[in-house]
XYZ file of C-alpha atoms in Angstrom:
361
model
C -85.502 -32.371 -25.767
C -88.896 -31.749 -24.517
C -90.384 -28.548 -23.183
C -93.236 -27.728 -21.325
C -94.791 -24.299 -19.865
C -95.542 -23.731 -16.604
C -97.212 -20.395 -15.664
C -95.577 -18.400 -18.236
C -92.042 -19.933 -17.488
C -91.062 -22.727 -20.020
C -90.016 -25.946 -18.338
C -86.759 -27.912 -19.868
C -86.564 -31.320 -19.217
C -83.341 -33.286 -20.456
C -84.786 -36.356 -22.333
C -81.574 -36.816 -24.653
C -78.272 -38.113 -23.849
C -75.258 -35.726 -23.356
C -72.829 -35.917 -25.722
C -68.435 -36.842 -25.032
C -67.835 -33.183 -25.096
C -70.723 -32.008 -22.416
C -68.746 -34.367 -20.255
C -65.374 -33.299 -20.374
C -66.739 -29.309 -20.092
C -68.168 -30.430 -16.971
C -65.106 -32.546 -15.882
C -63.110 -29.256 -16.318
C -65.157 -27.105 -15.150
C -65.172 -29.302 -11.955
C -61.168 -29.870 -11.593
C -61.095 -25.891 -12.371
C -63.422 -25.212 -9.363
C -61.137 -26.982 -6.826
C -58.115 -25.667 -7.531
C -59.727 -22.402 -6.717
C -61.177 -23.516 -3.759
C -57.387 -25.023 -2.682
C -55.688 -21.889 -3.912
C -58.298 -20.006 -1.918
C -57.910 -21.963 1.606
C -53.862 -21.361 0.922
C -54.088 -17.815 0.930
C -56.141 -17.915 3.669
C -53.901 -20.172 5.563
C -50.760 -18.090 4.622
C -52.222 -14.809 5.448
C -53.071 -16.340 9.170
C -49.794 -17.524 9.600
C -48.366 -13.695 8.903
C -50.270 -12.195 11.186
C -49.707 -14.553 14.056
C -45.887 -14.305 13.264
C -46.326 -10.076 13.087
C -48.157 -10.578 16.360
C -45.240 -12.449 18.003
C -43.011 -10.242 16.740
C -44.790 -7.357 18.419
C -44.840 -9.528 21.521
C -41.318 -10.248 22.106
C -38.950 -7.365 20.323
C -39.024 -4.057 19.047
C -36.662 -2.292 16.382
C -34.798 -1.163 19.261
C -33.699 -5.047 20.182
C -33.299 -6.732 17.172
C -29.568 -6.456 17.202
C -30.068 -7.273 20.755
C -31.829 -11.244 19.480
C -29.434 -11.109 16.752
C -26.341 -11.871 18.975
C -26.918 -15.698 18.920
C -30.211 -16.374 19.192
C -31.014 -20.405 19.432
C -33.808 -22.061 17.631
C -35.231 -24.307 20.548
C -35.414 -24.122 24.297
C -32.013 -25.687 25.470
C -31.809 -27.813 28.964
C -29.280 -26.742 31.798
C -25.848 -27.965 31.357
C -26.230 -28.729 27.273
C -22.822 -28.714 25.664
C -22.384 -25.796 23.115
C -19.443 -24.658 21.474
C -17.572 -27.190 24.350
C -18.772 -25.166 27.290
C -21.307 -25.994 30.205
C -24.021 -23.621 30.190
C -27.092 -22.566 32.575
C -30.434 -21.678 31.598
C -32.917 -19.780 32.414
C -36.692 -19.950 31.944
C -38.826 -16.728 31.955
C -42.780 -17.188 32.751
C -44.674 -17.480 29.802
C -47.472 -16.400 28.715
C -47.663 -13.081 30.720
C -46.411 -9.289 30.131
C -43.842 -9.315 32.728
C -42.139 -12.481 31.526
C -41.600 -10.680 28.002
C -40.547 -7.724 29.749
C -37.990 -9.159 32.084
C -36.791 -11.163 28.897
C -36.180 -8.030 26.820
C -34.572 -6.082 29.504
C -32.101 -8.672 30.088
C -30.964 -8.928 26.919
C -30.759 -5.461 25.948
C -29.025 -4.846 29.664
C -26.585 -7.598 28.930
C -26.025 -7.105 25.765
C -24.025 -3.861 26.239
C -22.185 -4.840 29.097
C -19.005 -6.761 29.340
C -16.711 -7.297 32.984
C -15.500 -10.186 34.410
C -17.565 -10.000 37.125
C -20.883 -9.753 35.554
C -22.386 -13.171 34.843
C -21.736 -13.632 30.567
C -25.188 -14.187 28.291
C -24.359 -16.565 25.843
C -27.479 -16.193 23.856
C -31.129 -16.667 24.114
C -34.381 -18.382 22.818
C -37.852 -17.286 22.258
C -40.842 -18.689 20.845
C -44.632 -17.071 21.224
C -44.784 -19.081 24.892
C -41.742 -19.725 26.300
C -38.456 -17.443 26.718
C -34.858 -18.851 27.607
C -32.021 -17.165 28.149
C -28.605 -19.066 27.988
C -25.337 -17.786 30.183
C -22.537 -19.707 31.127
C -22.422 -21.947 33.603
C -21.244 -20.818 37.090
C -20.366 -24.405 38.739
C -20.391 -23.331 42.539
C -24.096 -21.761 42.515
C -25.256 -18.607 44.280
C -23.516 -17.119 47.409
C -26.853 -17.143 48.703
C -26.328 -21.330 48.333
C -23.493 -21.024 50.259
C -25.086 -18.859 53.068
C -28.447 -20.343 53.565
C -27.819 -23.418 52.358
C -26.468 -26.626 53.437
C -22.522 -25.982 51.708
C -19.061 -26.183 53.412
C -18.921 -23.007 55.067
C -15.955 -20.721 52.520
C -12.741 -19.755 53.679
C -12.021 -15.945 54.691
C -10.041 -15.172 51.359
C -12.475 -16.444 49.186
C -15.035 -14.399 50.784
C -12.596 -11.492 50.765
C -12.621 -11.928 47.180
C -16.168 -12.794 46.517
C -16.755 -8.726 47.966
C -14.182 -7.459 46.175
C -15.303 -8.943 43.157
C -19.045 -7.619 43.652
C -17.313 -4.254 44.564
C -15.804 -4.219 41.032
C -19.021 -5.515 39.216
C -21.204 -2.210 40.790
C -18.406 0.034 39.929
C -18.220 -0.948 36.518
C -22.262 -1.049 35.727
C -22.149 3.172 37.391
C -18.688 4.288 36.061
C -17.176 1.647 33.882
C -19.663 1.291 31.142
C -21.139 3.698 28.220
C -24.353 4.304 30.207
C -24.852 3.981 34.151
C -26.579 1.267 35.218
C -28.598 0.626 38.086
C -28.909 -2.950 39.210
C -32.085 -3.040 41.636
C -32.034 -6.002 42.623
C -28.304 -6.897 44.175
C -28.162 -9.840 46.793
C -26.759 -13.134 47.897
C -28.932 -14.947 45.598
C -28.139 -12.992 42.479
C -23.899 -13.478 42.954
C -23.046 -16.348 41.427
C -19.330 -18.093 41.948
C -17.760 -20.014 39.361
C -15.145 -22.897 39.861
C -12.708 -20.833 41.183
C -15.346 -18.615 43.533
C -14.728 -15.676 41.602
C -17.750 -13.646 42.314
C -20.093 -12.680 38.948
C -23.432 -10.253 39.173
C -26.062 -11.901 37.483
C -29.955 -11.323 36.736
C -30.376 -8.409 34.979
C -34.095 -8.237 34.517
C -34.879 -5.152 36.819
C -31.677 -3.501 35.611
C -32.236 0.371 34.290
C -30.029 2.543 32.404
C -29.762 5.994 34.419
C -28.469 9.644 33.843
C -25.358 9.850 35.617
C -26.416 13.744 36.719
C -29.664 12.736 37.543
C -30.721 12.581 40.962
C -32.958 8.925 42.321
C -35.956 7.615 39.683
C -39.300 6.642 40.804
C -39.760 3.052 39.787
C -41.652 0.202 40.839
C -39.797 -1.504 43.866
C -39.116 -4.872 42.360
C -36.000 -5.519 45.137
C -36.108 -8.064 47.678
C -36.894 -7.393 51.397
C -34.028 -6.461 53.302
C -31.868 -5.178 50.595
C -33.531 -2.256 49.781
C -32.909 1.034 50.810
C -35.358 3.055 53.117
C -36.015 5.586 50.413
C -36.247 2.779 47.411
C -39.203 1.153 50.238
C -41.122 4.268 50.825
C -41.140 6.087 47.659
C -39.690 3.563 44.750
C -36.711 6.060 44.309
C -33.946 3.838 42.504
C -30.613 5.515 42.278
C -26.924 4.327 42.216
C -27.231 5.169 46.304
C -29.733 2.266 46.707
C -27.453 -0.044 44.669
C -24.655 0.871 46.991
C -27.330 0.134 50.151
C -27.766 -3.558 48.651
C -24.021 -3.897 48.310
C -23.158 -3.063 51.864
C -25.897 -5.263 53.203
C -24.586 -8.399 51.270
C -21.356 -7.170 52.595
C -22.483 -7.882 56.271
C -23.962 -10.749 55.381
C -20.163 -12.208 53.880
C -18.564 -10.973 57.258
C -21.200 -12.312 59.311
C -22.391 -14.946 57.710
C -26.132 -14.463 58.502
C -28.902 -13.330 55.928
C -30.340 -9.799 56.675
C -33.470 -11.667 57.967
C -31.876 -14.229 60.128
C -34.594 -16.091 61.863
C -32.657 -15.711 65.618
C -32.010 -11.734 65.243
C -36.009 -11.578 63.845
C -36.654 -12.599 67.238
C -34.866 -10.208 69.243
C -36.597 -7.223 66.793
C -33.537 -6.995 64.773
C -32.214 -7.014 61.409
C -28.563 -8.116 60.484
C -27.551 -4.089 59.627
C -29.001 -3.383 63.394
C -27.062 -5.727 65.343
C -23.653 -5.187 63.637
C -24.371 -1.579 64.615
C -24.978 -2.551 67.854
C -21.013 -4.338 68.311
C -19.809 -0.798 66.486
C -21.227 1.445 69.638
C -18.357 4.554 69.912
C -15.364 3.995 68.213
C -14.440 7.165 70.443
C -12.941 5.047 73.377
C -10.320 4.899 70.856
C -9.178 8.571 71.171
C -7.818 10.228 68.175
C -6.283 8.709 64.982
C -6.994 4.959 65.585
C -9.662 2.233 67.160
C -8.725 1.028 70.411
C -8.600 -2.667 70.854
C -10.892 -2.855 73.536
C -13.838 -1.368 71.168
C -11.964 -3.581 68.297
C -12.613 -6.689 70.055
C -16.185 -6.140 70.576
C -16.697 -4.920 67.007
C -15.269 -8.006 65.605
C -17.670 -10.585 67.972
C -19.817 -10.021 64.631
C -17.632 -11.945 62.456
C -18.765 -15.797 61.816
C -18.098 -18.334 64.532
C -17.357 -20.713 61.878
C -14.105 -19.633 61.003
C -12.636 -20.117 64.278
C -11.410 -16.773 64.287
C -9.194 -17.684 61.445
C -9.470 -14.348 59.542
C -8.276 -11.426 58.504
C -9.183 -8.960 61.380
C -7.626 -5.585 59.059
C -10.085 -6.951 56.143
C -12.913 -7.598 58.580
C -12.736 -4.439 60.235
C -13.211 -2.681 56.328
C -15.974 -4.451 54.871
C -18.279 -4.642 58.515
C -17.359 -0.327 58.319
C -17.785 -0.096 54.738
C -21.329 -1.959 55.333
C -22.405 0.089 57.795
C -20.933 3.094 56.133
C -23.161 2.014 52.328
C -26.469 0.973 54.637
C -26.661 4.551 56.116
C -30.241 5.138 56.145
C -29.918 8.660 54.286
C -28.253 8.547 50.716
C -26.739 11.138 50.805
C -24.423 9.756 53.570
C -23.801 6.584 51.914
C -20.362 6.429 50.798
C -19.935 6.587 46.078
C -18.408 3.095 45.243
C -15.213 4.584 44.859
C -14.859 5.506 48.137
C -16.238 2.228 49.206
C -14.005 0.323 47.096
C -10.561 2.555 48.134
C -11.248 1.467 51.783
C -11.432 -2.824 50.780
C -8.367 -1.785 48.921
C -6.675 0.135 51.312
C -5.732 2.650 49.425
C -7.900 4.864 52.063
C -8.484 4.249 56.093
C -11.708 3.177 57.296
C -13.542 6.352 58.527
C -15.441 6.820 61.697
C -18.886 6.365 61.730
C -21.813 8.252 63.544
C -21.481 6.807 67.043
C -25.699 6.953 67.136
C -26.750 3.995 65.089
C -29.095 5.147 62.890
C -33.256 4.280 62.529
């Protein structure tokens, strides 16, 4: 070894071989310094994976739905019509990648999860991963009634459309008086009652659906209802209540008798809605004198009914649901019949009653 000074500050310089040993201290030191560096980038690694999964967690559930996921929750994004457990299923795919698609997705599960009726569309399970949300129910092979109306489709018989409002009757009944908690749909309408193989009639879509008080009065919300089935006060001042429910419910009613969607294109024209002109065939049920209709004003009334069926219909059954859905579409809630009373008239356990002979604005 050699040594020089430079400015006060001795200079080493290496002139003599290093010995074996030097090199496998440096050869150890070396290994040592990656494994640390490895070890290191792990952690690092590991620790960015938590807190993306704590993240998503946050995203998509709270301790309030975990038992809610837990139900049978599937570990990828299945296609419509996949085969488990031997049934035919449907599928539905939520936005991703915004706040109202995780919303919608968590309602619906929690809302579905504690309600169980025949005539409320069954969720199978569901899926969810940071971007996309699926939710699985079973499969309902004859589509939407809303298919059937504006659609295309063989136009249905009267008893299976008898049944289809019956069926919806039962479904709204059950989510305000049948369940644990009241209900409130928001968004009931052709497109939302689905018909399985044998047309039975099942409420489906549950991701505006709201638990409610049952002795509370109407809840501001944010109108999230579609055009035409709303209720005036649901419009004007977001005021969802089991009365607005019942509004939608006789609305799709006239549509079943009728056949026509609230909207249709030919009444639009003549400044009308579907609820309007079936008002205008009721006019005064008070030609009829006391105790029943006359057949003169029944006649009239009953032009309303769909063409299609050739008058091949019940006229007792048509006469209920057109007065039951003017009686629920009453522009005032408080004059809008409970779904009781509704229900006793398709049932006939009560008569029809007589209606305002103004139509209402």
């Amino acid at each position: 070894m050699v040594g020089a000074c430079v400015k006060g500050h001795r200079l080493v310089l290496i002139s003599e071989p290093i010995s074996g040993s030097q090199h496998q201290v440096e050869k150890a030191t070396d290994s040592w310094l990656k494994w640390q560096l490895i070890v290191m980038g792990g952690v690092v690694v590991l620790v960015a994976i938590i807190v993306d999964w704590l993240n998503y967690r946050s995203e998509v559930s709270t301790p309030e739905t975990e038992r809610d996921f837990g139900r049978r929750k599937f570990r990828d994004c299945v296609r419509r019509n996949m085969e488990v457990t031997g049934a035919r299923v449907a599928v539905k795919i939520l936005k991703s990648g915004s706040d109202r698609g995780i919303k919608d997705y968590i309602a619906e599960v929690k809302s579905l999860s504690q309600l169980r009726h025949r005539n409320l569309v069954a969720l199978i399970g569901c899926c969810h991963k940071k971007d996309k949300f699926a939710l699985v129910y079973e499969f309902m092979s004859q589509g939407s009634l809303g298919d059937h109306l504006f659609k295309d489709r063989p136009l249905l018989p009267w008893e299976k459309r008898y049944n289809i409002a019956l069926g919806l009757g039962s479904a709204v009944h059950y989510l305000q008086k049948g369940g644990n908690q009241c209900m409130i749909h928001r968004d009931i309408k052709s497109n939302n009652i689905m018909l399985n193989e044998n047309f039975e009639a099942k409420l489906g879509d549950f991701s505006t659906a709201r638990p409610v008080d049952r002795t509370r009065g109407p809840e501001a919300t944010e109108a999230v209802e579609t055009i035409g089935y709303m209720a005036p006060e649901y419009v004007q001042k977001g005021e969802a209540s089991k009365e607005s429910d019942v509004f939608s419910f006789g609305v799709v009613l006239l549509e079943i008798v009728c056949w026509k969607c609230v909207l249709d294109s030919e009444l639009r024209e003549r400044g009308l809605n579907l609820v309007q002109w079936v008002w205008e065939h009721y006019g005064s049920p008070s030609l009829a004198g006391r105790g029943q209709f006359s057949l003169r004003w029944r006649k009239k009334f009953l032009e309303v009914v769909d063409t299609g069926l050739c008058k091949d219909f019940d006229k007792k059954q048509a006469e209920a649901l057109l007065i039951v859905g003017l009686w629920c579409t009453h522009p005032i809630a408080a004059s809008r019949p409970t779904i009781e009373e509704a229900m006793d008239v398709l049932n006939f356990k009560k008569k029809p009653p007589k209606l305002s002979t103004q139509e209402p604005r």
